[in-house]
Amino acid sequence: MDMDNIECVSVSDLDEDEIHHHQQQHPHQHHGLHPHPHHHSDFSSSKPRNGNSVNGVNIVGPTAITPATSVHELLECPVCTNSMYPPIHQCHNGHTLCSTCKTRVHNRCPTCRQELGDIRCLALEKVAESLELPCKYYSLGCPEIFPYYSKLKHESICNFRPYNCPYAGSECSVVGDIPFLVAHLRDDHKVDMHTGCTFNHRYVKSNPREVENATWMLTVFHCFGQYFCLHFEAFQLGMAPVYMAFLRFMGDENEARNYSYSLEVGANGRKLIWEGTPRSIRDSHRKVRDSHDGLIIQRNMALFFSGGDRKELKLRVTGRIWKEQQNPDAGVCIPNLCS
């Protein structure tokens, strides 16, 4: 949109003949703003109001920003293309940009290269206050519509927002829904995929004295119609090297609470058992690991479990996943074990 063609004209500055002349010149621009509920982009809609007026200022002629897409374009920062929120800055020629980008362009307008100064575009901020917009994740199933200034907060916690790839062996930037990520883990990361809710894994390391922050294994389990990621890795906990195993649920936290899991490792008549609730993959792998929310095995204990001359790590980790079911009569949860 050409921002130079926008002018704001107050009714008090025009007589009736001038207003009529503007209307004859631009008859196609006198329409109300219309919502676009079936489009998944951040296209605008507006609250019903009398005429195209913001705080008593009528927008007429070439200034009539009537299609919702045009309002959305006005609120889009020309530098980062994100939606602009107060303070919205403008140069002396009326070109706007967001406050974040203002510091990045060294106080020069990216459109006309004029000095920006400290001019606020209060009119555009008022226009934004009048808008209601669909969530940006509408195409993924979110039906919500929010006032412009509430939309950003909702989108940061929207249950329909994409998930990050849970693979921890590399800084993977892929995002998507659960079916897409399952296929991505299988095809791109070559992750082992298993069906069932019990597991028995053996982890072997030839030189356990050399412990470094490294993910050893990620395995995906499919049970109860859901997907779970089992992580096992070695890292330094302070000065002590440790091994850790934990489970993450491929879904939101409120769904993860419906499941429990146990992990067990042992040998020579001794064993360690961990039981807990899987964490959602909304929590990053590092966040879960650093919270120590899983089975942690000190290296000396791990070598004791390995037996032999303690020169090779051999750990067998077994576990199971079950679903907690609510008993309507007793009001308590009972485990639903996988067969």
CSV table of C-alpha atoms in Angstrom, one decimal:
chain,number,residue,atom,x,y,z
A,1,MET,CA,0.0,0.0,0.0
A,2,ASP,CA,1.3,3.5,-0.9
A,3,MET,CA,1.4,5.3,2.4
A,4,ASP,CA,1.9,8.7,0.6
A,5,ASN,CA,-1.7,8.6,-0.7
A,6,ILE,CA,-3.3,8.7,2.7
A,7,GLU,CA,-4.6,11.9,4.1
A,8,CYS,CA,-6.8,12.5,7.1
A,9,VAL,CA,-9.4,15.2,6.7
A,10,SER,CA,-11.6,16.4,9.6
A,11,VAL,CA,-15.2,17.3,9.0
A,12,SER,CA,-14.7,20.6,10.6
A,13,ASP,CA,-12.3,21.5,7.8
A,14,LEU,CA,-14.7,20.8,5.0
A,15,ASP,CA,-18.0,22.4,4.0
A,16,GLU,CA,-20.9,20.3,2.6
A,17,ASP,CA,-19.9,21.0,-1.1
A,18,GLU,CA,-16.3,19.8,-0.5
A,19,ILE,CA,-17.6,16.6,1.3
A,20,HIS,CA,-19.9,15.9,-1.6
A,21,HIS,CA,-17.1,16.5,-4.1
A,22,HIS,CA,-14.9,13.9,-2.2
A,23,GLN,CA,-17.7,11.4,-2.2
A,24,GLN,CA,-18.2,11.8,-6.0
A,25,GLN,CA,-14.5,11.4,-6.6
A,26,HIS,CA,-14.2,8.2,-4.5
A,27,PRO,CA,-17.6,6.5,-4.3
A,28,HIS,CA,-16.1,3.0,-4.1
A,29,GLN,CA,-14.2,3.7,-0.9
A,30,HIS,CA,-17.3,4.4,1.3
A,31,HIS,CA,-17.8,0.9,2.8
A,32,GLY,CA,-17.7,-0.4,6.4
A,33,LEU,CA,-15.0,-2.6,7.6
A,34,HIS,CA,-15.9,-6.3,7.2
A,35,PRO,CA,-14.5,-9.2,9.2
A,36,HIS,CA,-12.9,-12.1,7.4
A,37,PRO,CA,-13.7,-15.0,9.7
A,38,HIS,CA,-12.8,-17.7,7.2
A,39,HIS,CA,-9.3,-16.5,6.3
A,40,HIS,CA,-6.4,-17.8,8.5
A,41,SER,CA,-4.2,-14.7,8.1
A,42,ASP,CA,-4.4,-11.8,10.6
A,43,PHE,CA,-6.9,-9.9,8.6
A,44,SER,CA,-8.8,-7.2,10.5
A,45,SER,CA,-12.4,-6.8,11.5
A,46,SER,CA,-13.9,-3.9,13.3
A,47,LYS,CA,-16.5,-3.2,15.9
A,48,PRO,CA,-19.7,-1.7,14.5
A,49,ARG,CA,-19.7,2.0,14.6
A,50,ASN,CA,-21.4,4.9,12.8
A,51,GLY,CA,-19.4,5.8,9.7
A,52,ASN,CA,-15.7,5.7,9.3
A,53,SER,CA,-14.8,7.7,12.3
A,54,VAL,CA,-12.1,7.5,15.0
A,55,ASN,CA,-12.6,9.8,18.0
A,56,GLY,CA,-14.8,12.2,16.0
A,57,VAL,CA,-12.5,12.4,13.0
A,58,ASN,CA,-14.1,11.2,9.8
A,59,ILE,CA,-11.9,9.6,7.2
A,60,VAL,CA,-13.0,10.5,3.7
A,61,GLY,CA,-11.9,10.5,0.1
A,62,PRO,CA,-8.6,8.7,-0.5
A,63,THR,CA,-8.1,8.3,3.3
A,64,ALA,CA,-11.0,5.8,3.6
A,65,ILE,CA,-9.3,2.6,4.7
A,66,THR,CA,-12.3,0.4,4.4
A,67,PRO,CA,-11.3,-3.1,3.4
A,68,ALA,CA,-10.1,-5.1,6.4
A,69,THR,CA,-6.9,-6.1,4.5
A,70,SER,CA,-6.0,-2.4,4.1
A,71,VAL,CA,-6.2,-1.8,7.8
A,72,HIS,CA,-4.1,-4.8,8.4
A,73,GLU,CA,-1.5,-3.5,6.0
A,74,LEU,CA,-1.4,-0.2,7.8
A,75,LEU,CA,-0.7,-1.9,11.1
A,76,GLU,CA,2.1,-4.0,9.6
A,77,CYS,CA,5.6,-2.7,10.3
A,78,PRO,CA,7.4,-2.2,6.9
A,79,VAL,CA,10.7,-3.4,8.4
A,80,CYS,CA,9.9,-6.6,10.3
A,81,THR,CA,6.3,-7.1,8.9
A,82,ASN,CA,5.0,-7.9,12.3
A,83,SER,CA,1.8,-6.2,13.7
A,84,MET,CA,2.6,-2.9,15.3
A,85,TYR,CA,1.7,-2.2,19.0
A,86,PRO,CA,2.0,1.1,20.9
A,87,PRO,CA,4.1,3.1,20.7
A,88,ILE,CA,3.7,3.3,16.9
A,89,HIS,CA,6.3,5.8,15.5
A,90,GLN,CA,6.1,7.8,12.3
A,91,CYS,CA,8.4,10.2,10.4
A,92,HIS,CA,7.5,13.7,9.3
A,93,ASN,CA,6.1,12.3,6.1
A,94,GLY,CA,3.7,9.9,7.9
A,95,HIS,CA,5.5,6.6,7.3
A,96,THR,CA,5.1,4.3,10.3
A,97,LEU,CA,7.2,1.6,11.9
A,98,CYS,CA,7.2,-0.3,15.2
A,99,SER,CA,9.2,0.7,18.3
A,100,THR,CA,11.5,-2.3,18.1
A,101,CYS,CA,12.5,-1.5,14.5
A,102,LYS,CA,12.9,2.2,15.3
A,103,THR,CA,16.1,1.5,17.2
A,104,ARG,CA,17.3,-0.8,14.4
A,105,VAL,CA,17.1,1.8,11.6
A,106,HIS,CA,19.3,4.3,13.4
A,107,ASN,CA,16.5,6.9,13.6
A,108,ARG,CA,16.1,7.0,9.8
A,109,CYS,CA,12.8,6.3,8.1
A,110,PRO,CA,13.2,3.1,6.1
A,111,THR,CA,10.8,4.5,3.4
A,112,CYS,CA,11.9,8.1,2.8
A,113,ARG,CA,15.2,8.1,4.7
A,114,GLN,CA,14.1,11.2,6.7
A,115,GLU,CA,15.0,11.6,10.3
A,116,LEU,CA,12.4,9.9,12.5
A,117,GLY,CA,12.4,12.0,15.7
A,118,ASP,CA,9.9,11.0,18.4
A,119,ILE,CA,6.5,11.4,16.7
A,120,ARG,CA,3.8,9.0,17.8
A,121,CYS,CA,1.1,8.0,15.3
A,122,LEU,CA,-1.8,8.3,17.8
A,123,ALA,CA,-4.4,8.0,15.1
A,124,LEU,CA,-3.2,4.6,14.0
A,125,GLU,CA,-3.0,3.5,17.6
A,126,LYS,CA,-6.7,4.5,18.0
A,127,VAL,CA,-7.7,2.6,14.9
A,128,ALA,CA,-6.0,-0.5,16.4
A,129,GLU,CA,-8.0,-0.2,19.6
A,130,SER,CA,-11.2,-0.5,17.6
A,131,LEU,CA,-10.3,-3.7,15.8
A,132,GLU,CA,-11.1,-7.3,16.6
A,133,LEU,CA,-9.0,-10.0,14.9
A,134,PRO,CA,-9.0,-13.8,14.6
A,135,CYS,CA,-6.2,-15.7,16.1
A,136,LYS,CA,-3.2,-16.2,13.7
A,137,TYR,CA,-3.7,-19.9,14.3
A,138,TYR,CA,-7.2,-19.9,12.9
A,139,SER,CA,-6.2,-22.3,10.1
A,140,LEU,CA,-5.0,-24.8,12.7
A,141,GLY,CA,-8.4,-24.8,14.5
A,142,CYS,CA,-8.4,-21.8,16.9
A,143,PRO,CA,-11.9,-20.2,16.7
A,144,GLU,CA,-11.2,-17.2,19.0
A,145,ILE,CA,-11.4,-13.5,18.0
A,146,PHE,CA,-9.7,-10.9,20.2
A,147,PRO,CA,-9.3,-7.2,20.5
A,148,TYR,CA,-6.2,-6.1,18.7
A,149,TYR,CA,-4.2,-5.4,21.8
A,150,SER,CA,-5.1,-8.8,23.4
A,151,LYS,CA,-4.4,-10.9,20.4
A,152,LEU,CA,-0.6,-11.1,20.8
A,153,LYS,CA,-0.9,-12.4,24.4
A,154,HIS,CA,-3.3,-15.1,23.4
A,155,GLU,CA,-1.2,-16.3,20.5
A,156,SER,CA,1.8,-16.8,22.8
A,157,ILE,CA,-0.2,-19.4,24.8
A,158,CYS,CA,-2.8,-20.6,22.2
A,159,ASN,CA,-3.3,-24.3,22.4
A,160,PHE,CA,-3.4,-24.5,18.6
A,161,ARG,CA,0.0,-23.0,18.1
A,162,PRO,CA,2.5,-25.3,16.4
A,163,TYR,CA,4.9,-27.4,18.5
A,164,ASN,CA,8.7,-27.3,18.2
A,165,CYS,CA,10.5,-30.4,17.1
A,166,PRO,CA,11.3,-32.4,20.3
A,167,TYR,CA,14.6,-33.9,19.0
A,168,ALA,CA,17.3,-32.8,21.3
A,169,GLY,CA,20.4,-34.0,19.4
A,170,SER,CA,20.6,-30.9,17.3
A,171,GLU,CA,19.1,-27.4,17.2
A,172,CYS,CA,16.2,-28.4,15.0
A,173,SER,CA,14.0,-25.4,14.0
A,174,VAL,CA,11.1,-27.4,12.5
A,175,VAL,CA,7.6,-26.7,13.9
A,176,GLY,CA,4.3,-28.3,13.2
A,177,ASP,CA,1.4,-30.3,14.5
A,178,ILE,CA,1.9,-33.7,16.2
A,179,PRO,CA,1.3,-35.9,13.1
A,180,PHE,CA,3.7,-33.8,11.1
A,181,LEU,CA,6.4,-33.9,13.8
A,182,VAL,CA,6.0,-37.7,14.2
A,183,ALA,CA,6.7,-38.1,10.5
A,184,HIS,CA,9.6,-35.6,10.7
A,185,LEU,CA,11.2,-37.5,13.6
A,186,ARG,CA,10.9,-40.8,11.8
A,187,ASP,CA,12.0,-39.7,8.3
A,188,ASP,CA,14.5,-36.9,9.0
A,189,HIS,CA,16.0,-37.7,12.4
A,190,LYS,CA,15.6,-41.5,11.9
A,191,VAL,CA,14.2,-41.9,15.4
A,192,ASP,CA,13.2,-45.4,16.6
A,193,MET,CA,9.4,-45.7,16.6
A,194,HIS,CA,7.7,-48.3,18.9
A,195,THR,CA,4.1,-49.3,19.6
A,196,GLY,CA,3.2,-50.2,23.1
A,197,CYS,CA,3.5,-48.8,26.6
A,198,THR,CA,6.3,-50.9,28.1
A,199,PHE,CA,9.9,-50.7,27.1
A,200,ASN,CA,13.2,-52.3,27.9
A,201,HIS,CA,16.3,-50.5,26.6
A,202,ARG,CA,20.0,-51.2,27.1
A,203,TYR,CA,22.5,-48.3,26.9
A,204,VAL,CA,26.1,-49.1,26.4
A,205,LYS,CA,29.1,-46.7,26.5
A,206,SER,CA,32.7,-47.9,26.1
A,207,ASN,CA,34.4,-45.1,28.0
A,208,PRO,CA,32.1,-43.9,30.8
A,209,ARG,CA,34.8,-41.7,32.3
A,210,GLU,CA,34.4,-39.3,29.4
A,211,VAL,CA,31.0,-37.8,30.2
A,212,GLU,CA,30.0,-34.8,28.1
A,213,ASN,CA,26.7,-33.0,27.5
A,214,ALA,CA,25.3,-35.3,24.8
A,215,THR,CA,22.0,-36.8,24.0
A,216,TRP,CA,22.4,-40.5,23.6
A,217,MET,CA,19.0,-41.6,22.4
A,218,LEU,CA,15.4,-40.5,21.6
A,219,THR,CA,12.7,-43.1,21.2
A,220,VAL,CA,9.1,-42.5,20.3
A,221,PHE,CA,6.3,-44.7,21.7
A,222,HIS,CA,2.8,-44.8,20.4
A,223,CYS,CA,0.2,-45.9,23.0
A,224,PHE,CA,-3.3,-44.9,24.1
A,225,GLY,CA,-3.6,-43.1,20.7
A,226,GLN,CA,-0.8,-40.6,21.8
A,227,TYR,CA,2.9,-40.2,21.2
A,228,PHE,CA,5.6,-40.1,23.9
A,229,CYS,CA,9.4,-39.3,23.7
A,230,LEU,CA,11.8,-41.2,25.9
A,231,HIS,CA,15.1,-39.3,26.4
A,232,PHE,CA,18.3,-40.8,27.7
A,233,GLU,CA,21.5,-38.8,28.0
A,234,ALA,CA,24.7,-38.0,29.9
A,235,PHE,CA,25.7,-34.6,31.2
A,236,GLN,CA,27.6,-32.8,34.0
A,237,LEU,CA,25.5,-31.9,37.1
A,238,GLY,CA,27.9,-29.5,38.7
A,239,MET,CA,31.1,-31.4,39.0
A,240,ALA,CA,29.5,-34.8,38.9
A,241,PRO,CA,28.8,-36.7,35.7
A,242,VAL,CA,25.3,-38.2,35.7
A,243,TYR,CA,22.9,-40.1,33.4
A,244,MET,CA,19.3,-39.2,33.1
A,245,ALA,CA,16.2,-40.7,31.5
A,246,PHE,CA,12.8,-38.9,31.3
A,247,LEU,CA,9.6,-39.0,29.2
A,248,ARG,CA,7.9,-36.1,27.3
A,249,PHE,CA,4.3,-36.1,26.0
A,250,MET,CA,3.7,-35.0,22.5
A,251,GLY,CA,0.8,-32.7,23.3
A,252,ASP,CA,-0.2,-29.9,25.7
A,253,GLU,CA,0.4,-30.0,29.5
A,254,ASN,CA,-3.2,-30.4,30.4
A,255,GLU,CA,-3.3,-33.7,28.4
A,256,ALA,CA,0.0,-34.8,29.7
A,257,ARG,CA,-1.5,-34.9,33.2
A,258,ASN,CA,-3.7,-37.8,32.2
A,259,TYR,CA,-0.7,-40.1,32.0
A,260,SER,CA,2.0,-41.5,34.3
A,261,TYR,CA,5.1,-43.4,33.7
A,262,SER,CA,7.8,-45.3,35.6
A,263,LEU,CA,11.5,-46.0,34.9
A,264,GLU,CA,13.6,-48.6,36.6
A,265,VAL,CA,17.3,-49.4,36.4
A,266,GLY,CA,19.3,-51.9,38.5
A,267,ALA,CA,21.6,-54.8,38.9
A,268,ASN,CA,23.4,-56.8,41.6
A,269,GLY,CA,20.3,-56.9,43.8
A,270,ARG,CA,19.8,-53.1,43.8
A,271,LYS,CA,17.6,-50.8,41.7
A,272,LEU,CA,16.4,-47.3,41.3
A,273,ILE,CA,12.8,-46.5,40.5
A,274,TRP,CA,11.4,-43.2,39.2
A,275,GLU,CA,7.7,-42.5,38.8
A,276,GLY,CA,6.1,-39.3,37.6
A,277,THR,CA,4.0,-37.5,35.0
A,278,PRO,CA,5.4,-36.9,31.5
A,279,ARG,CA,6.2,-33.3,30.6
A,280,SER,CA,4.7,-31.7,27.6
A,281,ILE,CA,7.0,-31.0,24.6
A,282,ARG,CA,5.8,-27.4,25.1
A,283,ASP,CA,8.6,-27.5,27.7
A,284,SER,CA,12.0,-27.6,26.0
A,285,HIS,CA,14.2,-30.6,26.4
A,286,ARG,CA,16.8,-28.4,28.2
A,287,LYS,CA,14.1,-27.1,30.6
A,288,VAL,CA,13.0,-30.6,31.6
A,289,ARG,CA,16.6,-31.8,32.0
A,290,ASP,CA,17.7,-28.8,34.0
A,291,SER,CA,14.7,-29.2,36.4
A,292,HIS,CA,16.0,-32.8,37.1
A,293,ASP,CA,12.4,-34.1,36.4
A,294,GLY,CA,13.3,-37.7,35.7
A,295,LEU,CA,15.4,-40.7,36.7
A,296,ILE,CA,19.0,-39.5,37.5
A,297,ILE,CA,21.8,-42.0,38.0
A,298,GLN,CA,25.1,-40.9,39.4
A,299,ARG,CA,28.1,-42.3,37.5
A,300,ASN,CA,29.4,-44.4,40.3
A,301,MET,CA,26.1,-46.0,40.8
A,302,ALA,CA,25.7,-46.5,37.0
A,303,LEU,CA,29.1,-48.3,36.9
A,304,PHE,CA,28.1,-50.4,39.9
A,305,PHE,CA,24.9,-51.5,38.0
A,306,SER,CA,27.1,-52.2,34.9
A,307,GLY,CA,29.1,-54.8,36.8
A,308,GLY,CA,32.4,-56.2,35.6
A,309,ASP,CA,35.6,-54.1,35.7
A,310,ARG,CA,33.6,-50.8,35.7
A,311,LYS,CA,35.3,-49.8,32.4
A,312,GLU,CA,32.2,-50.1,30.3
A,313,LEU,CA,28.7,-48.7,31.0
A,314,LYS,CA,25.9,-51.1,30.5
A,315,LEU,CA,22.6,-49.9,31.8
A,316,ARG,CA,19.3,-51.6,31.2
A,317,VAL,CA,16.3,-49.2,31.7
A,318,THR,CA,12.8,-50.6,31.8
A,319,GLY,CA,9.6,-48.7,32.1
A,320,ARG,CA,5.9,-48.4,31.4
A,321,ILE,CA,3.3,-45.8,30.6
A,322,TRP,CA,-0.2,-45.8,31.9
A,323,LYS,CA,-3.3,-43.6,31.7
A,324,GLU,CA,-5.0,-42.3,34.8
A,325,GLN,CA,-8.7,-42.9,34.7
A,326,GLN,CA,-11.2,-41.2,36.9
A,327,ASN,CA,-13.4,-43.5,38.9
A,328,PRO,CA,-16.8,-41.6,39.0
A,329,ASP,CA,-18.0,-43.5,42.1
A,330,ALA,CA,-15.0,-43.2,44.3
A,331,GLY,CA,-13.8,-39.9,42.9
A,332,VAL,CA,-10.2,-41.2,42.6
A,333,CYS,CA,-7.9,-42.1,39.8
A,334,ILE,CA,-7.2,-45.7,38.9
A,335,PRO,CA,-4.5,-46.7,36.5
A,336,ASN,CA,-5.4,-48.1,33.0
A,337,LEU,CA,-2.5,-50.4,32.2
A,338,CYS,CA,-1.6,-51.1,28.6
A,339,SER,CA,-2.0,-54.8,27.6
